[in-house]
Coordinates of C-alpha atoms in Angstrom, one line a residue:
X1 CA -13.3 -17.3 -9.3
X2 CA -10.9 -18.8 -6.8
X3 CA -7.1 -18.8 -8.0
X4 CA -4.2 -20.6 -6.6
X5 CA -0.6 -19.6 -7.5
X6 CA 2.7 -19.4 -5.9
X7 CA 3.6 -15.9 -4.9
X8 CA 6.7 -13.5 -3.7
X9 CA 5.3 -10.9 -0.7
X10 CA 6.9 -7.5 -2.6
X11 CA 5.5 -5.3 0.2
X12 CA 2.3 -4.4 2.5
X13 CA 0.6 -1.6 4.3
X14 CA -1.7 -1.3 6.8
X15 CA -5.5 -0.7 5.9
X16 CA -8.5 -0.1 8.3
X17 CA -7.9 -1.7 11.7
X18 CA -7.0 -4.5 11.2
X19 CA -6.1 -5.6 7.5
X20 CA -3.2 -5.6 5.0
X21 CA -3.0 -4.7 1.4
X22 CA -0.1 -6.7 -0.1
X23 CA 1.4 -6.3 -3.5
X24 CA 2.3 -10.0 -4.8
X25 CA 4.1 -11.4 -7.9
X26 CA 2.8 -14.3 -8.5
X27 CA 3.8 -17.3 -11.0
X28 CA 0.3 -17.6 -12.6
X29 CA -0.9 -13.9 -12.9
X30 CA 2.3 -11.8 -12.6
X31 CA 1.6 -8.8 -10.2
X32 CA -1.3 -8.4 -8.4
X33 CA -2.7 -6.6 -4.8
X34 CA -4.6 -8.4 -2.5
X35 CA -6.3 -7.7 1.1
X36 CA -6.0 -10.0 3.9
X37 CA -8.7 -9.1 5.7
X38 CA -8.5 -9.1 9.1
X39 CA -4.6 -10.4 8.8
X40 CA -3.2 -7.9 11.9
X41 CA -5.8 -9.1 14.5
X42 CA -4.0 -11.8 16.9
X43 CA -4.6 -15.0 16.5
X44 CA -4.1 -14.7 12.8
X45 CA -1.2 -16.3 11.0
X46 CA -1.2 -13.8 7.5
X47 CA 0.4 -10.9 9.1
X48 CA 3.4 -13.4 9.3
X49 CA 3.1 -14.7 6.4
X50 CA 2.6 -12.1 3.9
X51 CA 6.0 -10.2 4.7
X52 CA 8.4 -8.9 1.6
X53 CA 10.4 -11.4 0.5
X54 CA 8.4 -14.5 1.7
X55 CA 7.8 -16.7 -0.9
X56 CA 4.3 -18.3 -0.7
X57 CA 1.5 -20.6 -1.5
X58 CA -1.6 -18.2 -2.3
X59 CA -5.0 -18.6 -2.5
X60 CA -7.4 -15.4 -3.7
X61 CA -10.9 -14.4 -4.8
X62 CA -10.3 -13.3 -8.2
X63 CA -12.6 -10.7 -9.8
X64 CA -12.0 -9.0 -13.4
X65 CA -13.5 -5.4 -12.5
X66 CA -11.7 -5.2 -9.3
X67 CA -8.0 -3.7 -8.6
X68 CA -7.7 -5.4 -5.4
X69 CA -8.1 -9.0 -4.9
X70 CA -9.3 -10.9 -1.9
X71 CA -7.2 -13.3 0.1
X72 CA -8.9 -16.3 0.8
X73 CA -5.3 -18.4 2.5
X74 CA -1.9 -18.1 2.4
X75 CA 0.7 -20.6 3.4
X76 CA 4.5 -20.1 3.4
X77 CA 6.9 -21.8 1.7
X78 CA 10.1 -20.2 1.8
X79 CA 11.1 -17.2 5.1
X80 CA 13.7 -15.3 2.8
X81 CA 13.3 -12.7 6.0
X82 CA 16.1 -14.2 7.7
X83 CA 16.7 -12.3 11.1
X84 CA 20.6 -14.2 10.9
X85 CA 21.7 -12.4 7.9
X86 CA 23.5 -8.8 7.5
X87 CA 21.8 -5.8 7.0
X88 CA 23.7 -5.2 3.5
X89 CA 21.5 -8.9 2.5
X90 CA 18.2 -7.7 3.7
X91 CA 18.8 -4.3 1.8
X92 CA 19.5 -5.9 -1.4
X93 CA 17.0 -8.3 -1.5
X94 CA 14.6 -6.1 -0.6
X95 CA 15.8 -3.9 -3.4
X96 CA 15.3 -6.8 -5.8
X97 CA 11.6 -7.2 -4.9
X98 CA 11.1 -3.1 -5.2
X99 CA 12.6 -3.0 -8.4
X100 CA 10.1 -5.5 -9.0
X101 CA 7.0 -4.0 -8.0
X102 CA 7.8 -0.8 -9.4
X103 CA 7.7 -2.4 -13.0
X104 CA 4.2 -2.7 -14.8
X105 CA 3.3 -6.6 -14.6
X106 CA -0.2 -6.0 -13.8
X107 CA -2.2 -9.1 -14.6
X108 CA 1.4 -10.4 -17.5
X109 CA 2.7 -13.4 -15.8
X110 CA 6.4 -13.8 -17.1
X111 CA 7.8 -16.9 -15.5
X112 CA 11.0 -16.0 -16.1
X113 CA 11.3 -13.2 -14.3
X114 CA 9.3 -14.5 -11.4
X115 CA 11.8 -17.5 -11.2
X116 CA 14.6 -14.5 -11.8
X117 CA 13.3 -12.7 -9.2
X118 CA 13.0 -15.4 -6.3
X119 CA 16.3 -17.4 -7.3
X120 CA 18.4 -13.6 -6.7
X121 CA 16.8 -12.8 -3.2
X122 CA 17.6 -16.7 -2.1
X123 CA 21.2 -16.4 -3.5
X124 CA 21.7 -12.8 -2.0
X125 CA 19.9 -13.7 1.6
X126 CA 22.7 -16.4 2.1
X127 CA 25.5 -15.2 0.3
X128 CA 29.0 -13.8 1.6
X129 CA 29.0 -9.6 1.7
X130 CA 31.4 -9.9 -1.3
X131 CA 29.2 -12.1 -3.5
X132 CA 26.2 -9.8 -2.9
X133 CA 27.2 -7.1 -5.4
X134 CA 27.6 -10.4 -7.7
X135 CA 24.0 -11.2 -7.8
X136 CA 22.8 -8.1 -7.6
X137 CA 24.5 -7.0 -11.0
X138 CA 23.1 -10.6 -12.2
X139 CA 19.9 -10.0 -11.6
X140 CA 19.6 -6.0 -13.2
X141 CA 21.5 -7.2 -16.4
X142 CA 19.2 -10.2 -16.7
X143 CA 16.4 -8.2 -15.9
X144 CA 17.1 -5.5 -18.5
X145 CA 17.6 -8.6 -20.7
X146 CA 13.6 -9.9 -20.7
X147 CA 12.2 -6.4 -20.6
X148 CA 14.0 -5.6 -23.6
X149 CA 16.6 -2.8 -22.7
X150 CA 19.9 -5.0 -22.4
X151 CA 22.6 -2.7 -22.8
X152 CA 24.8 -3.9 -25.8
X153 CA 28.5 -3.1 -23.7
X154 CA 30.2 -5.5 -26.4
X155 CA 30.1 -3.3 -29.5
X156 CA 30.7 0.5 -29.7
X157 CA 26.9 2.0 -30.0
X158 CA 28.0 4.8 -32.8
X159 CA 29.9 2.2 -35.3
X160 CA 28.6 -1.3 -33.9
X161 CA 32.7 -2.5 -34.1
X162 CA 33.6 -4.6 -31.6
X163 CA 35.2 -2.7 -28.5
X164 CA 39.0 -3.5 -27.6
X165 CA 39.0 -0.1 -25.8
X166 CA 35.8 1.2 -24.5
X167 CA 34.9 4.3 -23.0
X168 CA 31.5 4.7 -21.3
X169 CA 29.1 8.2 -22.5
X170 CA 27.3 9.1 -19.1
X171 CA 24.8 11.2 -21.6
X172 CA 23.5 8.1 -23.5
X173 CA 24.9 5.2 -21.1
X174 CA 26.6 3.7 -23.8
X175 CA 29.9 2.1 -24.8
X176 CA 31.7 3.8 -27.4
X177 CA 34.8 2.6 -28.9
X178 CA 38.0 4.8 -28.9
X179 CA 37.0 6.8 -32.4
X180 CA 33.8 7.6 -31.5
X181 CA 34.2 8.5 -27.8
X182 CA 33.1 11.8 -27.1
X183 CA 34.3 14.6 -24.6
X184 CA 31.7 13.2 -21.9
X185 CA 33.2 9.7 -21.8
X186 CA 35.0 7.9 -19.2
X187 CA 37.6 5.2 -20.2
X188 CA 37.0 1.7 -18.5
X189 CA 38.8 -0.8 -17.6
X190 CA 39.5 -3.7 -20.3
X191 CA 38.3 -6.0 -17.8
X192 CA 34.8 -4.8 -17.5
X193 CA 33.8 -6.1 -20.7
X194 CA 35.1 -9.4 -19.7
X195 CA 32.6 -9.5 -16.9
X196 CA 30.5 -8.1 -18.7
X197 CA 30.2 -10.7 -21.1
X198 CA 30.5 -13.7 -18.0
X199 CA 27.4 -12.4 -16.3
X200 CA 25.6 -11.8 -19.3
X201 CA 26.1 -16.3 -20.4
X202 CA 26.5 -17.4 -16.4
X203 CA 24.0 -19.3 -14.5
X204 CA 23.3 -17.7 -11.3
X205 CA 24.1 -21.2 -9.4
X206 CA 27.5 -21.4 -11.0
X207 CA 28.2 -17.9 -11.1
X208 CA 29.9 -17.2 -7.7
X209 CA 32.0 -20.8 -7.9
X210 CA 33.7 -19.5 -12.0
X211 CA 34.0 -15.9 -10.8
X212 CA 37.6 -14.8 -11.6
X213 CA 36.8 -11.3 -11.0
X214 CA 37.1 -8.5 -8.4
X215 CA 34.6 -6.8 -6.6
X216 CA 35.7 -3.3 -7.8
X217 CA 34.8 -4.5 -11.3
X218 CA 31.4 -5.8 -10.3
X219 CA 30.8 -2.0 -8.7
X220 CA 32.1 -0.6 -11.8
X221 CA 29.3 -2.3 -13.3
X222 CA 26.5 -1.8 -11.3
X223 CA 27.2 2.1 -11.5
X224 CA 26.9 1.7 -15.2
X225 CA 23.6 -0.2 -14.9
X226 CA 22.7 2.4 -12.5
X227 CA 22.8 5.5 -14.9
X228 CA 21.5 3.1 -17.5
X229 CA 18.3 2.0 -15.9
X230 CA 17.8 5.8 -14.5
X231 CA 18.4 7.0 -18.2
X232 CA 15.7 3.8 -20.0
X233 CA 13.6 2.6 -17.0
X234 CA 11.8 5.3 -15.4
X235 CA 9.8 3.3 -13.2
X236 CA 12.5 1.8 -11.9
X237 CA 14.0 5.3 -11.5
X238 CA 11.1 5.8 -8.5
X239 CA 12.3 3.3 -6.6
X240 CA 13.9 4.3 -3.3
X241 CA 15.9 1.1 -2.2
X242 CA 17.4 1.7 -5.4
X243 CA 18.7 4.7 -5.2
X244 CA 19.6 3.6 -1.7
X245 CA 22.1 0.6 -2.7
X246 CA 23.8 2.8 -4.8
X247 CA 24.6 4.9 -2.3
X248 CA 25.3 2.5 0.0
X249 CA 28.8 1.3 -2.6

């Protein structure tokens, strides 16, 4: 069977001579590996096109019993490899597209996600350095959000009230309000529930333009979402880009 879909590159490697084994999330299949046989010779155009990031039209031989697919044409769409932007760019959209392929979508399209996924590494390939950390927190906390882990940071997690004064537990990665915080948490700043709450109900176009924020905030953040997804998200844990932005703040 002969499938068409559009596709994001999420990485490759070198097999045999001459051919690539790709990892793709695609729009109409969700994840799925492909070869490109013959892709590194030349006078062949898929080596090119079927770098991370890309965003492509892809054609395949499908079969059920087999694990890897067979690329019958590729076409690109969108470069999202731009050589003009910064290093910091490049590292965090490629971080978005590991995170990606570390997660089990196997052969579970979820268009959400795949529109998720390719509208954050075109915002963060083109934005300003201090709007990356912006749609990089955007794109974990919606993430979390269709997988079904979104932290709740609004209400304390021991006594569900609303939190005025929150402290976060770095043993659970939870917010606890100021009767229930324990000897573990830290206190945040009022304003990081604030944000919290924007980039939780924001579009991702709009979400730079109504930012009212600071960047320290958005940091603040993304270490919470860091312990959190460690903590919840094992697979994710593996991933070494992500581990590697972290480090990077």
């Amino acid at each position: 069977m002969i499938i068409s879909s559009k596709a994001i590159v999420l990485n490759k490697r070198n097999f045999g001579d001459t051919s690539l084994i790709c990892s793709l999330f695609t729009s109409e299949q969700g994840k799925v590996s492909i070869i490109a046989k013959g892709a590194r010779t030349k006078k062949n155009p898929h080596s090119a096109i079927l770098q991370p990031l890309n965003y492509i039209d892809l054609v395949y031989y499908y079969k059920n019993k087999r694990n890897i697919q067979t690329l019958k044409e590729a076409s690109l769409i969108t470069n999202h490899l731009d050589l003009d932007c910064s290093y910091e760019n490049f590292l965090y959209a490629l971080t978005v597209v590991d995170i990606i392929n570390s997660i089990n979508l196997e052969d579970n399209p979820c268009d959400i996600i795949f529109r998720l996924t390719l509208q954050s590494i075109k915002k963060i390939n083109k934005c300003d350095l201090q709007d990356i950390t912006i749609y990089y927190v955007f794109f974990q906390l919606q993430l979390l959000i269709y997988l079904g882990y979104q932290p709740n940071w609004l209400n304390c997690y021991s006594c569900s009230n609303k939190i005025t004064c929150g402290f976060f537990d770095n043993k659970t990665c939870h917010i606890l309000c100021a009767n229930c915080k324990q000897n573990q948490c830290v206190k945040l700043n009022p304003d990081i529930l604030s944000v919290f709450q924007f980039i939780s109900t924001t579009h991702i176009d709009i979400i730079v333009k109504k930012n009212q924020y600071n960047q320290i905030l958005y940091s603040e953040i993304n270490s919470m979402l860091y312990k959190f997804i460690k903590l919840y998200l094992p697979q994710i844990k593996s991933c070494k880009t992500f581990h590697q932005v972290h480090l990077y703040e």
